[in-house]
Short mmCIF file of C-alpha atoms in Angstrom, two decimals:
data_model
loop_
_atom_site.label_atom_id
_atom_site.label_comp_id
_atom_site.label_asym_id
_atom_site.label_seq_id
_atom_site.Cartn_x
_atom_site.Cartn_y
_atom_site.Cartn_z
CA MET V 1 -5.66 69.41 -172.48
CA THR V 2 -4.83 71.17 -175.73
CA ALA V 3 -7.62 73.22 -177.21
CA SER V 4 -8.04 76.38 -179.21
CA VAL V 5 -9.40 79.35 -177.28
CA GLU V 6 -12.18 81.42 -178.84
CA LEU V 7 -12.53 85.06 -177.83
CA LEU V 8 -16.20 85.82 -177.18
CA ALA V 9 -15.96 89.35 -175.78
CA GLU V 10 -13.34 91.94 -174.88
CA GLY V 11 -13.24 95.46 -173.50
CA LEU V 12 -15.01 94.28 -170.34
CA ALA V 13 -14.22 95.97 -167.01
CA PHE V 14 -12.93 93.09 -164.88
CA PRO V 15 -15.50 90.44 -165.85
CA GLU V 16 -16.38 87.62 -163.47
CA GLY V 17 -19.31 85.35 -162.62
CA PRO V 18 -20.08 83.84 -166.06
CA VAL V 19 -23.53 82.25 -166.33
CA ALA V 20 -24.45 80.02 -169.27
CA MET V 21 -28.06 80.94 -170.08
CA PRO V 22 -30.60 78.43 -171.45
CA ASP V 23 -30.63 80.14 -174.88
CA GLY V 24 -26.86 79.87 -175.28
CA ASP V 25 -26.04 83.45 -174.28
CA ILE V 26 -23.50 84.15 -171.54
CA VAL V 27 -24.03 86.71 -168.80
CA VAL V 28 -21.01 88.11 -166.97
CA THR V 29 -20.63 90.61 -164.18
CA GLU V 30 -18.39 93.62 -164.74
CA ILE V 31 -17.13 94.47 -161.28
CA ALA V 32 -15.45 97.74 -162.23
CA ARG V 33 -18.53 99.04 -164.07
CA GLY V 34 -21.11 97.83 -161.55
CA CYS V 35 -23.22 96.05 -164.13
CA LEU V 36 -24.25 92.76 -165.72
CA THR V 37 -23.49 92.25 -169.40
CA ARG V 38 -25.11 89.75 -171.76
CA ILE V 39 -23.01 88.31 -174.59
CA SER V 40 -25.07 87.04 -177.50
CA LYS V 41 -23.77 85.88 -180.88
CA GLY V 42 -20.62 87.95 -180.64
CA ARG V 43 -22.34 91.10 -179.38
CA SER V 44 -22.38 92.49 -175.85
CA TYR V 45 -25.05 94.66 -174.26
CA ARG V 46 -25.80 95.98 -170.80
CA LEU V 47 -28.35 93.81 -169.00
CA ALA V 48 -28.59 95.55 -165.61
CA GLU V 49 -27.00 98.26 -163.50
CA THR V 50 -26.32 96.80 -160.06
CA GLY V 51 -23.95 99.41 -158.68
CA GLY V 52 -21.25 98.43 -156.20
CA GLY V 53 -19.19 95.42 -157.26
CA PRO V 54 -21.20 92.57 -158.83
CA ASN V 55 -19.08 89.43 -158.54
CA GLY V 56 -20.37 85.83 -158.68
CA ALA V 57 -23.75 85.13 -160.25
CA ALA V 58 -26.12 82.19 -160.75
CA LEU V 59 -29.43 81.46 -162.42
CA GLY V 60 -32.16 80.75 -159.87
CA PRO V 61 -35.23 78.49 -159.89
CA ASP V 62 -37.44 81.39 -160.97
CA GLY V 63 -35.29 82.30 -163.98
CA ALA V 64 -33.83 85.34 -162.23
CA LEU V 65 -30.12 86.00 -161.81
CA TYR V 66 -28.79 86.08 -158.26
CA VAL V 67 -25.71 88.23 -157.78
CA CYS V 68 -23.09 88.43 -155.04
CA ASN V 69 -22.29 92.14 -154.77
CA ASN V 70 -19.07 92.93 -152.88
CA GLY V 71 -19.86 96.64 -152.58
CA GLY V 72 -17.09 97.80 -154.91
CA PHE V 73 -13.30 97.99 -155.16
CA SER V 74 -10.70 100.63 -155.88
CA TRP V 75 -8.61 99.84 -158.95
CA ASP V 76 -5.11 99.97 -160.43
CA ASN V 77 -4.87 100.16 -164.23
CA SER V 78 -1.11 100.52 -164.55
CA ALA V 79 -0.56 97.03 -165.99
CA GLY V 80 -4.02 95.68 -166.76
CA LEU V 81 -6.98 96.33 -164.53
CA ARG V 82 -6.78 94.82 -161.05
CA PRO V 83 -8.59 95.37 -157.74
CA VAL V 84 -6.59 97.03 -154.97
CA ALA V 85 -8.83 97.48 -151.94
CA ARG V 86 -12.34 98.22 -150.79
CA ALA V 87 -13.72 101.33 -152.51
CA ALA V 88 -13.99 104.49 -150.43
CA ASP V 89 -17.77 104.55 -151.03
CA ASN V 90 -18.26 100.83 -150.28
CA SER V 91 -21.09 100.67 -147.73
CA GLY V 92 -21.23 96.87 -147.52
CA GLY V 93 -22.15 93.88 -149.61
CA CYS V 94 -25.44 92.21 -150.51
CA ILE V 95 -27.20 89.53 -152.51
CA GLN V 96 -29.20 90.97 -155.40
CA ARG V 97 -31.94 89.50 -157.55
CA VAL V 98 -31.93 90.65 -161.19
CA ASP V 99 -34.74 90.16 -163.69
CA PRO V 100 -32.95 89.21 -166.95
CA ALA V 101 -35.92 90.40 -169.04
CA THR V 102 -36.20 93.92 -167.60
CA GLY V 103 -32.90 94.48 -165.79
CA ALA V 104 -34.75 95.33 -162.59
CA VAL V 105 -32.54 94.90 -159.50
CA GLU V 106 -33.62 94.28 -155.91
CA VAL V 107 -31.62 93.61 -152.76
CA LEU V 108 -32.55 90.24 -151.31
CA TYR V 109 -30.14 90.12 -148.34
CA ASP V 110 -27.63 92.56 -146.88
CA ARG V 111 -27.14 90.81 -143.54
CA CYS V 112 -27.59 87.53 -141.71
CA GLY V 113 -29.30 88.41 -138.45
CA ASP V 114 -27.00 90.96 -136.81
CA ILE V 115 -24.07 90.04 -139.13
CA PRO V 116 -23.75 92.51 -142.03
CA LEU V 117 -22.59 91.03 -145.32
CA ALA V 118 -19.11 92.39 -146.10
CA ALA V 119 -18.13 91.17 -149.59
CA PRO V 120 -20.29 88.36 -151.05
CA ASN V 121 -18.23 86.66 -153.73
CA ASP V 122 -19.58 83.46 -155.30
CA ILE V 123 -22.83 81.48 -155.32
CA VAL V 124 -24.27 78.07 -156.19
CA PHE V 125 -27.86 76.78 -156.02
CA ASP V 126 -28.79 73.41 -154.53
CA ALA V 127 -31.62 71.05 -155.53
CA HIS V 128 -33.89 72.48 -152.81
CA GLY V 129 -34.24 75.96 -154.29
CA GLY V 130 -31.76 77.60 -151.94
CA PHE V 131 -28.22 78.78 -152.50
CA TRP V 132 -24.84 78.68 -150.80
CA PHE V 133 -22.58 81.71 -151.07
CA THR V 134 -19.21 82.91 -149.84
CA ASP V 135 -18.50 86.22 -148.16
CA HIS V 136 -14.85 87.04 -148.81
CA GLY V 137 -14.44 89.61 -146.05
CA HIS V 138 -11.90 92.43 -146.25
CA ARG V 139 -8.37 93.21 -145.19
CA SER V 140 -7.44 96.71 -144.07
CA GLY V 141 -3.86 97.33 -142.99
CA ARG V 142 -3.14 94.99 -140.08
CA LYS V 143 -6.81 94.11 -139.58
CA LEU V 144 -8.52 91.12 -141.20
CA ASP V 145 -12.29 90.81 -141.56
CA PHE V 146 -12.74 87.03 -141.73
CA GLY V 147 -14.99 85.52 -144.37
CA ALA V 148 -17.78 82.98 -144.07
CA VAL V 149 -20.11 80.63 -145.95
CA PHE V 150 -23.85 81.33 -145.85
CA TYR V 151 -26.98 79.55 -147.03
CA ALA V 152 -30.15 81.37 -148.08
CA ARG V 153 -33.54 80.83 -149.64
CA ALA V 154 -34.24 82.42 -153.00
CA ASP V 155 -37.49 83.97 -151.77
CA GLY V 156 -35.72 86.06 -149.13
CA SER V 157 -37.23 84.15 -146.21
CA ARG V 158 -34.14 82.59 -144.60
CA ILE V 159 -30.41 83.11 -144.34
CA VAL V 160 -27.99 81.29 -142.02
CA GLU V 161 -24.25 81.26 -141.45
CA ALA V 162 -22.94 77.75 -142.17
CA ALA V 163 -19.14 78.02 -141.79
CA PHE V 164 -16.87 80.55 -140.07
CA PRO V 165 -14.11 81.70 -140.06
CA LEU V 166 -12.42 81.46 -143.44
CA ILE V 167 -9.57 83.52 -144.89
CA GLY V 168 -10.78 84.98 -148.16
CA PRO V 169 -13.37 82.36 -149.22
CA ASN V 170 -14.05 82.69 -152.92
CA GLY V 171 -15.26 79.97 -155.30
CA ILE V 172 -18.04 77.63 -154.18
CA GLY V 173 -19.61 74.52 -155.68
CA LEU V 174 -21.49 71.31 -154.94
CA SER V 175 -20.59 67.71 -155.76
CA PRO V 176 -22.71 65.95 -158.41
CA GLN V 177 -24.85 64.34 -155.67
CA GLY V 178 -25.18 67.64 -153.82
CA ASP V 179 -23.88 66.03 -150.64
CA ARG V 180 -20.53 67.84 -150.49
CA LEU V 181 -19.73 71.53 -150.58
CA TYR V 182 -16.42 72.84 -151.93
CA VAL V 183 -14.99 76.28 -151.12
CA ALA V 184 -11.74 77.79 -152.43
CA GLU V 185 -9.82 80.16 -150.17
CA THR V 186 -7.89 82.78 -152.12
CA SER V 187 -5.55 83.88 -149.35
CA SER V 188 -4.48 80.43 -148.15
CA GLY V 189 -4.51 78.71 -151.55
CA ARG V 190 -6.63 75.86 -150.21
CA VAL V 191 -9.83 74.12 -151.25
CA TRP V 192 -12.02 73.00 -148.34
CA GLN V 193 -14.88 70.50 -148.31
CA TRP V 194 -17.81 69.76 -146.02
CA ASP V 195 -20.48 67.07 -146.02
CA VAL V 196 -23.93 68.62 -146.49
CA THR V 197 -26.41 67.08 -144.06
CA ALA V 198 -29.43 69.33 -144.82
CA PRO V 199 -30.12 72.61 -146.63
CA GLY V 200 -27.91 75.13 -144.87
CA VAL V 201 -26.29 72.56 -142.57
CA LEU V 202 -22.67 71.39 -142.86
CA ALA V 203 -21.10 68.55 -140.85
CA ARG V 204 -17.97 69.53 -138.97
CA ALA V 205 -14.78 67.60 -139.64
CA ALA V 206 -13.93 64.83 -137.18
CA TRP V 207 -10.60 66.51 -136.43
CA HIS V 208 -10.63 70.22 -135.60
CA SER V 209 -9.76 72.48 -138.54
CA PRO V 210 -9.70 76.27 -138.83
CA THR V 211 -12.77 76.29 -141.08
CA GLY V 212 -14.67 73.33 -139.63
CA GLY V 213 -14.21 71.46 -142.91
CA ASP V 214 -11.78 68.90 -144.32
CA LEU V 215 -8.97 69.92 -146.64
CA LEU V 216 -9.50 68.77 -150.22
CA ALA V 217 -6.32 70.29 -151.65
CA GLY V 218 -3.45 72.57 -150.73
CA LEU V 219 -1.11 72.30 -153.69
CA PRO V 220 2.66 72.86 -153.56
CA GLY V 221 3.76 76.36 -154.47
CA PHE V 222 2.09 79.75 -154.25
CA TRP V 223 -1.49 79.28 -155.50
CA ARG V 224 -4.22 81.88 -155.14
CA PHE V 225 -7.55 80.28 -155.92
CA ASP V 226 -10.56 82.18 -157.24
CA SER V 227 -13.86 80.78 -158.50
CA LEU V 228 -14.56 77.13 -159.31
CA ALA V 229 -16.84 74.79 -161.25
CA VAL V 230 -17.47 71.08 -160.86
CA GLU V 231 -17.31 68.47 -163.60
CA GLU V 232 -20.03 65.86 -164.13
CA GLU V 233 -17.85 63.09 -162.66
CA GLY V 234 -16.85 65.18 -159.64
CA ASN V 235 -13.53 66.83 -160.48
CA VAL V 236 -13.23 70.42 -159.24
CA ALA V 237 -11.91 73.00 -161.75
CA VAL V 238 -10.48 76.02 -159.94
CA ALA V 239 -9.47 79.32 -161.54
CA CYS V 240 -6.04 80.51 -160.40
CA LEU V 241 -4.73 83.99 -159.80
CA ARG V 242 -1.02 84.81 -160.14
CA ARG V 243 -0.23 81.58 -162.02
CA GLY V 244 -2.99 82.30 -164.54
CA GLY V 245 -5.07 79.28 -165.54
CA ILE V 246 -7.37 76.52 -164.39
CA VAL V 247 -6.26 73.65 -162.14
CA VAL V 248 -8.42 70.51 -162.05
CA ILE V 249 -8.51 68.61 -158.74
CA SER V 250 -10.02 65.15 -158.27
CA PRO V 251 -12.50 64.38 -155.44
CA ARG V 252 -9.53 62.72 -153.68
CA GLY V 253 -7.49 65.92 -153.80
CA ASP V 254 -5.09 64.89 -156.57
CA MET V 255 -4.13 67.28 -159.35
CA VAL V 256 -5.63 66.03 -162.63
CA GLU V 257 -4.29 68.72 -164.97
CA THR V 258 -3.67 72.42 -165.40
CA ILE V 259 -4.78 74.62 -168.30
CA PRO V 260 -2.66 77.80 -168.48
CA PHE V 261 -3.81 81.23 -169.62
CA ASP V 262 -1.70 84.35 -170.09
CA ASP V 263 -3.77 86.45 -167.67
CA PRO V 264 -2.66 86.32 -164.00
CA TYR V 265 -6.25 87.23 -163.14
CA THR V 266 -7.88 84.10 -164.56
CA THR V 267 -10.85 84.34 -162.22
CA ASN V 268 -13.88 82.22 -163.19
CA ILE V 269 -15.01 79.18 -165.13
CA CYS V 270 -18.44 77.81 -165.95
CA PHE V 271 -19.63 75.00 -168.21
CA GLY V 272 -22.31 75.12 -170.88
CA GLY V 273 -23.36 73.94 -174.31
CA ALA V 274 -25.67 71.08 -175.20
CA ASP V 275 -23.10 68.50 -174.10
CA MET V 276 -21.72 70.63 -171.22
CA ARG V 277 -18.25 70.42 -172.75
CA SER V 278 -17.80 74.11 -173.44
CA ALA V 279 -15.84 75.97 -170.76
CA PHE V 280 -16.32 79.73 -170.43
CA VAL V 281 -13.45 81.49 -168.66
CA THR V 282 -13.06 85.10 -167.56
CA LEU V 283 -9.62 86.67 -168.11
CA SER V 284 -10.35 89.62 -165.91
CA SER V 285 -7.34 91.94 -166.12
CA HIS V 286 -7.48 91.55 -169.93
CA GLY V 287 -11.22 92.28 -169.91
CA GLN V 288 -12.05 89.14 -171.87
CA LEU V 289 -14.46 86.21 -171.93
CA VAL V 290 -13.19 83.15 -173.79
CA ARG V 291 -14.54 79.71 -174.66
CA LEU V 292 -12.70 76.42 -175.11
CA SER V 293 -13.67 72.78 -175.54
CA TRP V 294 -13.33 70.81 -172.31
CA ALA V 295 -12.03 67.24 -172.11
CA ARG V 296 -14.88 66.11 -169.84
CA PRO V 297 -18.49 67.30 -169.43
CA GLY V 298 -19.22 69.84 -166.75
CA LEU V 299 -21.89 69.35 -164.15
CA ARG V 300 -25.31 70.69 -165.14
CA LEU V 301 -26.20 73.15 -162.40
CA ASN V 302 -29.41 73.17 -160.37
CA CYS V 303 -31.97 75.67 -161.66
CA ALA V 304 -29.77 76.58 -164.62
CA GLY V 305 -32.18 75.63 -167.39
#
């Protein structure tokens, strides 16, 4: 793919979680500022103050924004902004509901039964009005807090753990038919897949695996996967840390193409536009949101207008 890249916004404090809004605006999270920012016709303005570390976001069936809040990071700004570890004042993660009209923020979930949410990371809605999300977990010295995949209802009535354990689960997405769930692990550089048998229920792989799912892709070399988005025909576009760029993986696990960027913290991608062929990418250590034309249409998300 060769395409010109258009800069939509800069000066953002580690942007992630881009959401293409029905009116053409883009909302991003700014993890280091603890806020949501709306980008409209070349201008940026503060939409909501979430506190903590707002990460992945999605538009829900009620028109509200649902945010994975990781609780906050500590930061290194010596060579572009980058997260270092859990912030000293991080008291845990949560799922927040944000009214895009007023900026009002409420906590929808901060635990699943007796399991506290550690660092919710990314989120995708299904066709049933619920959402899947990853909890990245934390690492502290020699101790690893494993991550998990959860499913929850948007009205706050139900949350269940669907897959555990994972090592740094990050990006999450559904196949075009909604019958397969994809999750990217940052730490292992793998993309896992599960068959979805019911809302909140994943089939376990026939052969035992560490996550309970089947491996979609584990590419040669040192990949660190972040967020992902799915194309209309089923390819999975995964943002890549360290290498800087987007790698596109087919539903069979083959590499389709890579699109490089000059930011080693290329973290998120979403699709939008009338034909779903605009890709919006966060270059997080550079503090930028960019847009480029995509070779194939992206999948129109559930509840995304």
